[in-house]
């Protein structure tokens, strides 16, 4: 399935619909154990709403579908996500269940010192199901973006995710970020099998090589590709090593001797990291932005890296993306210049010049 940058006149009014739980996030005032942090700053966090906010900030028409509690935290989430320009009209309020919240430390998620305290059990979002989320509310976009986190929240959420990734005539392009979180699954191995099943039903799949190793016991690009033969675009993230896209679309397969498609590797630019949380969501948003614009695969990956860099250089889950004209100029650099690119805090500011190598 192909998404072009120039939709017809009768195209749906939304570019991307993102479905999933968002929570109020409490960021520490200083580094250290949760037990030692005296105060926290309130923010928002949620894989799918992060993608919606980043896409809206980049000028796309994004819609977030979810459920929140009929409480102050729910008010804050809807207002904060809506402030990015995201359509929140399909977010439902649940008077019987609370909005999820969580606290985290300032350390990188990949380190042993990282702590997260979730208060999301029985949340309003966990009540999403085929019965509470009408298909029409998620199918009116050019792309539908989902993640494995939603599938882990409850049996009803898993049923909904399965329904939305199942073959269906006329469905939107389905984008799926694996987002394997072992702590969300009662049985992590079973969770890995579920996520593979869901990924195989999507058109675009995002997965980190590290999480593929943890979930499925495979980490090489070729092995991940063999495990997931169905997605037309399989995006394997390699951390600082960049990202590889296996393109199995008919037009890509037709140009290869074996008919298996193409593999495109793009290294990530050097980034002065402030906080790593949210970078994967930002990468997905940048890649989807390029997909909506009909850009070549290499440019989609570069936009993913730049959107990730915007988030890596701020303390929260969301970073303001560079203006499109600036991002396009960077994406258009030759390979040597791209390889010398070095981005630090403030590089996306409105008063900043486009950084040059």
C-alpha positions as a Markdown table, in Angstrom:
| # | Residue | x | y | z |
|---|---|---|---|---|
| 1 | Unk | 0.0 | 0.0 | 0.0 |
| 2 | Unk | 1.4 | 3.4 | -0.9 |
| 3 | Unk | 0.7 | 6.8 | 0.7 |
| 4 | Unk | 1.5 | 9.8 | -1.5 |
| 5 | Unk | 2.2 | 13.3 | -0.5 |
| 6 | Unk | -0.7 | 14.7 | -2.6 |
| 7 | Unk | -4.0 | 13.2 | -1.5 |
| 8 | Unk | -7.0 | 13.6 | -3.8 |
| 9 | Unk | -9.7 | 16.2 | -3.3 |
| 10 | Unk | -11.9 | 13.7 | -1.5 |
| 11 | Unk | -9.2 | 12.4 | 0.8 |
| 12 | Unk | -10.1 | 11.9 | 4.5 |
| 13 | Unk | -9.7 | 15.0 | 6.7 |
| 14 | Unk | -7.0 | 13.4 | 8.9 |
| 15 | Unk | -3.4 | 12.4 | 7.9 |
| 16 | Unk | -2.7 | 10.1 | 10.9 |
| 17 | Unk | -4.9 | 8.6 | 13.6 |
| 18 | Unk | -2.9 | 7.5 | 16.7 |
| 19 | Unk | -4.6 | 5.2 | 19.2 |
| 20 | Unk | -3.3 | 4.5 | 22.7 |
| 21 | Unk | -3.0 | 5.5 | 26.3 |
| 22 | Unk | -1.4 | 8.7 | 27.4 |
| 23 | Unk | -0.5 | 9.4 | 31.0 |
| 24 | Unk | 0.5 | 12.4 | 33.1 |
| 25 | Unk | 4.2 | 12.1 | 33.6 |
| 26 | Unk | 6.1 | 13.5 | 36.6 |
| 27 | Unk | 9.7 | 14.4 | 35.8 |
| 28 | Unk | 12.3 | 14.6 | 38.6 |
| 29 | Unk | 13.6 | 18.0 | 39.7 |
| 30 | Unk | 17.1 | 16.5 | 40.0 |
| 31 | Unk | 18.9 | 13.2 | 39.3 |
| 32 | Unk | 18.8 | 10.4 | 41.8 |
| 33 | Unk | 16.6 | 7.6 | 43.2 |
| 34 | Unk | 12.9 | 8.2 | 43.2 |
| 35 | Unk | 13.1 | 7.9 | 47.0 |
| 36 | Unk | 15.5 | 10.9 | 47.1 |
| 37 | Unk | 13.8 | 13.3 | 44.6 |
| 38 | Unk | 12.0 | 16.0 | 46.5 |
| 39 | Unk | 9.8 | 17.3 | 43.7 |
| 40 | Unk | 8.6 | 16.7 | 40.2 |
| 41 | Unk | 7.5 | 18.7 | 37.2 |
| 42 | Unk | 4.2 | 17.6 | 35.4 |
| 43 | Unk | 4.3 | 16.7 | 31.8 |
| 44 | Unk | 2.5 | 14.3 | 29.5 |
| 45 | Unk | 3.7 | 11.0 | 28.0 |
| 46 | Unk | 2.3 | 8.2 | 25.9 |
| 47 | Unk | 3.8 | 6.6 | 22.8 |
| 48 | Unk | 0.9 | 7.2 | 20.4 |
| 49 | Unk | 0.0 | 10.7 | 21.7 |
| 50 | Unk | 3.7 | 11.6 | 21.4 |
| 51 | Unk | 3.6 | 10.6 | 17.7 |
| 52 | Unk | 0.4 | 12.6 | 17.2 |
| 53 | Unk | 1.9 | 15.7 | 18.9 |
| 54 | Unk | 5.1 | 15.5 | 16.9 |
| 55 | Unk | 3.2 | 15.1 | 13.6 |
| 56 | Unk | 0.9 | 18.0 | 14.4 |
| 57 | Unk | 3.8 | 20.2 | 15.3 |
| 58 | Unk | 5.3 | 19.4 | 12.0 |
| 59 | Unk | 2.2 | 20.5 | 10.2 |
| 60 | Unk | 0.3 | 17.3 | 9.7 |
| 61 | Unk | -3.4 | 16.7 | 10.5 |
| 62 | Unk | -3.1 | 14.3 | 13.5 |
| 63 | Unk | -5.9 | 12.8 | 15.6 |
| 64 | Unk | -5.5 | 11.0 | 19.0 |
| 65 | Unk | -8.0 | 8.3 | 20.0 |
| 66 | Unk | -8.1 | 7.2 | 23.6 |
| 67 | Unk | -9.9 | 7.2 | 27.0 |
| 68 | Unk | -9.1 | 9.2 | 30.1 |
| 69 | Unk | -10.6 | 9.6 | 33.5 |
| 70 | Unk | -13.2 | 12.3 | 34.3 |
| 71 | Unk | -10.6 | 13.9 | 36.5 |
| 72 | Unk | -8.1 | 16.7 | 36.5 |
| 73 | Unk | -5.4 | 14.7 | 35.0 |
| 74 | Unk | -7.7 | 13.7 | 32.2 |
| 75 | Unk | -8.5 | 17.4 | 31.7 |
| 76 | Unk | -4.8 | 18.2 | 31.5 |
| 77 | Unk | -4.0 | 15.4 | 29.0 |
| 78 | Unk | -6.7 | 16.4 | 26.6 |
| 79 | Unk | -5.8 | 20.1 | 26.9 |
| 80 | Unk | -2.1 | 19.5 | 26.5 |
| 81 | Unk | -2.3 | 17.2 | 23.5 |
| 82 | Unk | -4.9 | 19.4 | 21.9 |
| 83 | Unk | -2.6 | 22.4 | 22.4 |
| 84 | Unk | -0.2 | 20.8 | 19.8 |
| 85 | Unk | -3.0 | 21.1 | 17.3 |
| 86 | Unk | -4.0 | 17.4 | 17.6 |
| 87 | Unk | -7.7 | 16.5 | 17.1 |
| 88 | Unk | -8.9 | 15.2 | 20.4 |
| 89 | Unk | -12.6 | 14.9 | 19.6 |
| 90 | Unk | -12.5 | 11.1 | 19.8 |
| 91 | Unk | -11.0 | 11.0 | 23.3 |
| 92 | Unk | -13.7 | 9.6 | 25.6 |
| 93 | Unk | -14.1 | 10.4 | 29.4 |
| 94 | Unk | -14.6 | 7.5 | 31.8 |
| 95 | Unk | -16.2 | 8.4 | 35.1 |
| 96 | Unk | -15.5 | 5.0 | 36.7 |
| 97 | Unk | -11.8 | 4.7 | 35.9 |
| 98 | Unk | -8.8 | 7.1 | 36.6 |
| 99 | Unk | -6.3 | 8.6 | 34.2 |
| 100 | Unk | -3.0 | 6.8 | 34.4 |
| 101 | Unk | 0.1 | 8.6 | 35.9 |
| 102 | Unk | 3.7 | 7.7 | 36.3 |
| 103 | Unk | 6.9 | 9.0 | 37.9 |
| 104 | Unk | 10.4 | 8.4 | 36.5 |
| 105 | Unk | 14.0 | 9.2 | 37.3 |
| 106 | Unk | 16.3 | 11.3 | 35.1 |
| 107 | Unk | 18.5 | 8.5 | 34.0 |
| 108 | Unk | 18.4 | 6.8 | 30.6 |
| 109 | Unk | 15.8 | 3.9 | 30.4 |
| 110 | Unk | 18.6 | 1.6 | 29.2 |
| 111 | Unk | 20.6 | 2.0 | 32.5 |
| 112 | Unk | 20.2 | -0.1 | 35.6 |
| 113 | Unk | 19.7 | 3.1 | 37.6 |
| 114 | Unk | 16.5 | 4.0 | 35.7 |
| 115 | Unk | 13.3 | 3.8 | 37.8 |
| 116 | Unk | 9.7 | 4.1 | 36.7 |
| 117 | Unk | 6.7 | 3.9 | 39.0 |
| 118 | Unk | 3.5 | 3.4 | 37.1 |
| 119 | Unk | 0.0 | 4.0 | 38.4 |
| 120 | Unk | -2.0 | 2.8 | 35.4 |
| 121 | Unk | -3.7 | -0.5 | 36.5 |
| 122 | Unk | -7.4 | -0.2 | 35.9 |
| 123 | Unk | -7.0 | 3.1 | 34.0 |
| 124 | Unk | -9.6 | 4.5 | 31.7 |
| 125 | Unk | -7.5 | 3.7 | 28.7 |
| 126 | Unk | -7.4 | 0.0 | 29.7 |
| 127 | Unk | -11.1 | -0.1 | 29.0 |
| 128 | Unk | -10.6 | 0.5 | 25.3 |
| 129 | Unk | -12.1 | -2.4 | 23.3 |
| 130 | Unk | -13.9 | -3.0 | 20.0 |
| 131 | Unk | -17.1 | -2.1 | 21.8 |
| 132 | Unk | -15.9 | 1.2 | 23.2 |
| 133 | Unk | -13.8 | 2.4 | 20.3 |
| 134 | Unk | -16.0 | 2.5 | 17.1 |
| 135 | Unk | -14.0 | 1.5 | 14.0 |
| 136 | Unk | -15.1 | 4.7 | 12.2 |
| 137 | Unk | -13.4 | 6.8 | 14.8 |
| 138 | Unk | -10.0 | 5.4 | 13.9 |
| 139 | Unk | -10.4 | 4.6 | 10.2 |
| 140 | Unk | -10.8 | 8.1 | 8.8 |
| 141 | Unk | -7.1 | 8.8 | 8.4 |
| 142 | Unk | -4.5 | 8.0 | 5.7 |
| 143 | Unk | -2.4 | 6.2 | 8.4 |
| 144 | Unk | -3.5 | 4.5 | 11.6 |
| 145 | Unk | -0.6 | 4.3 | 14.1 |
| 146 | Unk | -0.6 | 1.7 | 16.9 |
| 147 | Unk | 1.9 | 0.3 | 19.4 |
| 148 | Unk | 2.4 | -2.9 | 21.4 |
| 149 | Unk | 1.9 | -1.0 | 24.6 |
| 150 | Unk | -1.9 | -0.8 | 24.0 |
| 151 | Unk | -2.1 | -4.6 | 23.4 |
| 152 | Unk | -0.5 | -5.1 | 26.9 |
| 153 | Unk | -3.0 | -3.0 | 28.9 |
| 154 | Unk | -5.9 | -5.5 | 29.0 |
| 155 | Unk | -7.6 | -8.3 | 27.2 |
| 156 | Unk | -10.0 | -5.8 | 25.8 |
| 157 | Unk | -7.2 | -3.6 | 24.5 |
| 158 | Unk | -5.5 | -6.6 | 22.9 |
| 159 | Unk | -8.8 | -7.5 | 21.2 |
| 160 | Unk | -9.0 | -4.0 | 19.8 |
| 161 | Unk | -5.4 | -4.0 | 18.6 |
| 162 | Unk | -6.0 | -7.4 | 16.9 |
| 163 | Unk | -9.1 | -6.1 | 15.2 |
| 164 | Unk | -7.3 | -3.0 | 13.9 |
| 165 | Unk | -4.3 | -5.0 | 12.5 |
| 166 | Unk | -6.5 | -7.7 | 10.9 |
| 167 | Unk | -6.9 | -7.7 | 7.1 |
| 168 | Unk | -9.8 | -5.5 | 6.1 |
| 169 | Unk | -10.8 | -4.0 | 2.8 |
| 170 | Unk | -10.2 | -0.3 | 2.5 |
| 171 | Unk | -8.4 | 0.0 | 5.9 |
| 172 | Unk | -5.8 | 2.8 | 6.3 |
| 173 | Unk | -2.1 | 2.2 | 6.1 |
| 174 | Unk | -1.4 | 0.5 | 9.5 |
| 175 | Unk | 1.8 | 1.6 | 11.3 |
| 176 | Unk | 2.8 | -0.5 | 14.3 |
| 177 | Unk | 5.6 | 0.3 | 16.8 |
| 178 | Unk | 6.4 | -2.9 | 18.6 |
| 179 | Unk | 7.4 | -1.1 | 21.9 |
| 180 | Unk | 8.0 | -4.3 | 23.9 |
| 181 | Unk | 7.7 | -3.5 | 27.6 |
| 182 | Unk | 8.3 | -6.8 | 29.5 |
| 183 | Unk | 7.0 | -5.4 | 32.7 |
| 184 | Unk | 3.5 | -4.8 | 31.2 |
| 185 | Unk | 3.0 | -8.5 | 30.4 |
| 186 | Unk | 2.3 | -11.2 | 33.0 |
| 187 | Unk | 4.2 | -13.5 | 30.7 |
| 188 | Unk | 6.9 | -11.7 | 28.8 |
| 189 | Unk | 7.5 | -14.6 | 26.4 |
| 190 | Unk | 3.8 | -14.8 | 25.6 |
| 191 | Unk | 3.8 | -11.0 | 25.1 |
| 192 | Unk | 6.6 | -11.3 | 22.6 |
| 193 | Unk | 4.6 | -13.8 | 20.6 |
| 194 | Unk | 1.5 | -11.6 | 20.6 |
| 195 | Unk | 3.5 | -8.6 | 19.4 |
| 196 | Unk | 5.0 | -10.7 | 16.5 |
| 197 | Unk | 1.4 | -11.7 | 15.5 |
| 198 | Unk | 0.3 | -8.0 | 15.5 |
| 199 | Unk | 3.4 | -6.8 | 13.7 |
| 200 | Unk | 2.8 | -9.3 | 10.9 |
| 201 | Unk | -0.6 | -7.7 | 10.3 |
| 202 | Unk | 0.8 | -4.2 | 9.8 |
| 203 | Unk | 2.0 | -2.3 | 6.7 |
| 204 | Unk | 4.8 | -0.4 | 8.5 |
| 205 | Unk | 6.6 | -1.8 | 11.5 |
| 206 | Unk | 9.1 | -0.1 | 13.8 |
| 207 | Unk | 11.2 | -2.3 | 16.1 |
| 208 | Unk | 14.6 | -1.9 | 17.8 |
| 209 | Unk | 17.2 | -4.6 | 17.3 |
| 210 | Unk | 17.6 | -4.7 | 21.1 |
| 211 | Unk | 13.9 | -5.2 | 21.7 |
| 212 | Unk | 13.7 | -7.8 | 19.0 |
| 213 | Unk | 16.4 | -9.8 | 20.8 |
| 214 | Unk | 14.5 | -9.5 | 24.1 |
| 215 | Unk | 11.1 | -10.3 | 22.6 |
| 216 | Unk | 11.9 | -12.9 | 19.9 |
| 217 | Unk | 15.6 | -13.9 | 20.4 |
| 218 | Unk | 16.7 | -12.4 | 17.1 |
| 219 | Unk | 18.7 | -9.2 | 16.6 |
| 220 | Unk | 20.3 | -9.1 | 13.2 |
| 221 | Unk | 18.4 | -7.2 | 10.5 |
| 222 | Unk | 18.2 | -10.3 | 8.3 |
| 223 | Unk | 16.8 | -12.5 | 11.1 |
| 224 | Unk | 14.2 | -9.8 | 12.1 |
| 225 | Unk | 13.2 | -9.6 | 8.4 |
| 226 | Unk | 12.8 | -13.3 | 8.2 |
| 227 | Unk | 10.6 | -13.3 | 11.3 |
| 228 | Unk | 8.4 | -10.5 | 9.9 |
| 229 | Unk | 8.1 | -11.2 | 6.1 |
| 230 | Unk | 4.7 | -9.5 | 5.7 |
| 231 | Unk | 5.1 | -5.7 | 6.4 |
| 232 | Unk | 5.9 | -3.7 | 3.3 |
| 233 | Unk | 8.2 | -1.4 | 5.2 |
| 234 | Unk | 10.1 | -2.9 | 8.2 |
| 235 | Unk | 12.1 | -0.3 | 10.1 |
| 236 | Unk | 14.8 | -1.8 | 12.3 |
| 237 | Unk | 16.3 | 0.7 | 14.7 |
| 238 | Unk | 20.0 | 0.3 | 15.7 |
| 239 | Unk | 20.4 | 2.9 | 18.3 |
| 240 | Unk | 23.4 | 5.1 | 17.6 |
| 241 | Unk | 24.1 | 3.0 | 14.6 |
| 242 | Unk | 21.1 | 4.4 | 12.8 |
| 243 | Unk | 18.2 | 2.5 | 11.2 |
| 244 | Unk | 17.7 | 0.1 | 8.4 |
| 245 | Unk | 14.5 | -0.1 | 6.3 |
| 246 | Unk | 13.6 | -3.3 | 4.5 |
| 247 | Unk | 11.4 | -2.2 | 1.6 |
| 248 | Unk | 9.2 | -5.0 | 0.3 |
| 249 | Unk | 6.8 | -2.8 | -1.7 |
| 250 | Unk | 6.1 | -4.2 | -5.2 |
| 251 | Unk | 8.0 | -1.3 | -6.8 |
| 252 | Unk | 11.1 | -2.0 | -4.6 |
| 253 | Unk | 11.0 | -5.7 | -5.1 |
| 254 | Unk | 10.7 | -5.4 | -8.9 |
| 255 | Unk | 14.1 | -3.7 | -9.0 |
| 256 | Unk | 16.0 | -6.5 | -7.3 |
| 257 | Unk | 17.3 | -9.8 | -8.7 |
| 258 | Unk | 15.7 | -11.9 | -6.0 |
| 259 | Unk | 12.5 | -9.9 | -5.8 |
| 260 | Unk | 12.9 | -9.5 | -2.0 |
| 261 | Unk | 13.1 | -5.7 | -2.0 |
| 262 | Unk | 15.8 | -3.4 | -0.8 |
| 263 | Unk | 17.6 | -2.6 | 2.4 |
| 264 | Unk | 18.5 | 1.1 | 3.2 |
| 265 | Unk | 20.8 | 2.0 | 6.1 |
| 266 | Unk | 21.0 | 5.6 | 7.3 |
| 267 | Unk | 23.4 | 6.4 | 10.2 |
| 268 | Unk | 22.1 | 8.7 | 12.9 |
| 269 | Unk | 23.7 | 12.1 | 13.4 |
| 270 | Unk | 25.8 | 12.8 | 16.5 |
| 271 | Unk | 23.5 | 14.2 | 19.2 |
| 272 | Unk | 24.3 | 15.8 | 22.6 |
| 273 | Unk | 21.7 | 13.8 | 24.5 |
| 274 | Unk | 19.8 | 15.5 | 27.3 |
| 275 | Unk | 17.2 | 12.6 | 27.9 |
| 276 | Unk | 16.5 | 9.5 | 25.8 |
| 277 | Unk | 12.8 | 9.1 | 26.7 |
| 278 | Unk | 10.5 | 9.5 | 23.7 |
| 279 | Unk | 13.1 | 9.3 | 21.0 |
| 280 | Unk | 11.6 | 6.2 | 19.5 |
| 281 | Unk | 8.2 | 7.8 | 19.2 |
| 282 | Unk | 9.8 | 10.9 | 17.6 |
| 283 | Unk | 11.6 | 8.7 | 15.1 |
| 284 | Unk | 8.4 | 7.1 | 14.1 |
| 285 | Unk | 6.7 | 10.5 | 13.7 |
| 286 | Unk | 9.5 | 11.7 | 11.5 |
| 287 | Unk | 9.4 | 8.6 | 9.3 |
| 288 | Unk | 5.6 | 8.8 | 9.0 |
| 289 | Unk | 5.9 | 12.5 | 8.1 |
| 290 | Unk | 8.2 | 11.6 | 5.2 |
| 291 | Unk | 5.8 | 8.8 | 4.3 |
| 292 | Unk | 2.9 | 11.2 | 4.1 |
| 293 | Unk | 4.9 | 13.5 | 1.9 |
| 294 | Unk | 5.8 | 10.6 | -0.5 |
| 295 | Unk | 9.6 | 11.0 | 0.2 |
| 296 | Unk | 12.2 | 8.4 | -0.8 |
| 297 | Unk | 13.0 | 5.8 | 2.0 |
| 298 | Unk | 16.4 | 7.4 | 2.7 |
| 299 | Unk | 14.8 | 10.8 | 3.3 |
| 300 | Unk | 12.1 | 9.2 | 5.5 |
| 301 | Unk | 14.8 | 7.7 | 7.7 |
| 302 | Unk | 16.7 | 11.0 | 7.9 |
| 303 | Unk | 13.5 | 12.8 | 9.0 |
| 304 | Unk | 13.1 | 10.2 | 11.6 |
| 305 | Unk | 16.6 | 10.8 | 12.9 |
| 306 | Unk | 16.0 | 14.5 | 13.0 |
| 307 | Unk | 12.7 | 14.3 | 14.8 |
| 308 | Unk | 14.4 | 11.9 | 17.3 |
| 309 | Unk | 17.2 | 14.4 | 17.8 |
| 310 | Unk | 14.7 | 17.2 | 18.6 |
| 311 | Unk | 13.4 | 15.0 | 21.5 |
| 312 | Unk | 16.9 | 13.8 | 22.6 |
| 313 | Unk | 18.0 | 17.3 | 23.1 |
| 314 | Unk | 15.2 | 18.3 | 25.6 |
| 315 | Unk | 14.4 | 16.8 | 29.1 |
| 316 | Unk | 10.8 | 15.7 | 28.4 |
| 317 | Unk | 9.1 | 13.2 | 26.1 |
| 318 | Unk | 8.4 | 15.8 | 23.4 |
| 319 | Unk | 10.7 | 18.1 | 21.5 |
| 320 | Unk | 9.7 | 20.9 | 19.1 |
| 321 | Unk | 10.7 | 19.7 | 15.6 |
| 322 | Unk | 12.8 | 21.8 | 13.3 |
| 323 | Unk | 10.9 | 23.9 | 10.8 |
| 324 | Unk | 10.2 | 21.8 | 7.7 |
| 325 | Unk | 12.4 | 24.0 | 5.5 |
| 326 | Unk | 15.3 | 23.5 | 7.9 |
| 327 | Unk | 14.7 | 19.8 | 8.3 |
| 328 | Unk | 14.5 | 19.4 | 4.5 |
| 329 | Unk | 17.8 | 21.2 | 4.0 |
| 330 | Unk | 19.5 | 18.8 | 6.4 |
| 331 | Unk | 17.9 | 15.8 | 4.8 |
| 332 | Unk | 19.2 | 16.9 | 1.5 |
| 333 | Unk | 22.8 | 17.0 | 2.6 |
| 334 | Unk | 25.2 | 14.6 | 0.8 |
| 335 | Unk | 26.3 | 11.5 | 2.7 |
| 336 | Unk | 29.6 | 13.0 | 3.8 |
| 337 | Unk | 28.0 | 16.2 | 5.2 |
| 338 | Unk | 25.2 | 14.2 | 6.8 |
| 339 | Unk | 27.9 | 12.0 | 8.5 |
| 340 | Unk | 29.5 | 15.1 | 10.0 |
| 341 | Unk | 26.3 | 16.5 | 11.4 |
| 342 | Unk | 26.3 | 17.3 | 15.1 |
| 343 | Unk | 23.1 | 18.4 | 16.9 |
| 344 | Unk | 22.8 | 19.9 | 20.4 |
| 345 | Unk | 20.2 | 21.5 | 22.6 |
| 346 | Unk | 18.4 | 24.4 | 20.9 |
| 347 | Unk | 19.2 | 23.3 | 17.4 |
| 348 | Unk | 15.5 | 23.4 | 16.4 |
| 349 | Unk | 14.7 | 26.9 | 17.8 |
| 350 | Unk | 13.0 | 29.4 | 15.6 |
| 351 | Unk | 15.9 | 31.8 | 16.0 |
| 352 | Unk | 18.5 | 29.2 | 15.2 |
| 353 | Unk | 20.2 | 28.9 | 11.9 |
| 354 | Unk | 20.2 | 25.5 | 10.3 |
| 355 | Unk | 23.2 | 23.7 | 11.7 |
| 356 | Unk | 25.8 | 22.9 | 9.1 |
| 357 | Unk | 28.7 | 20.4 | 9.4 |
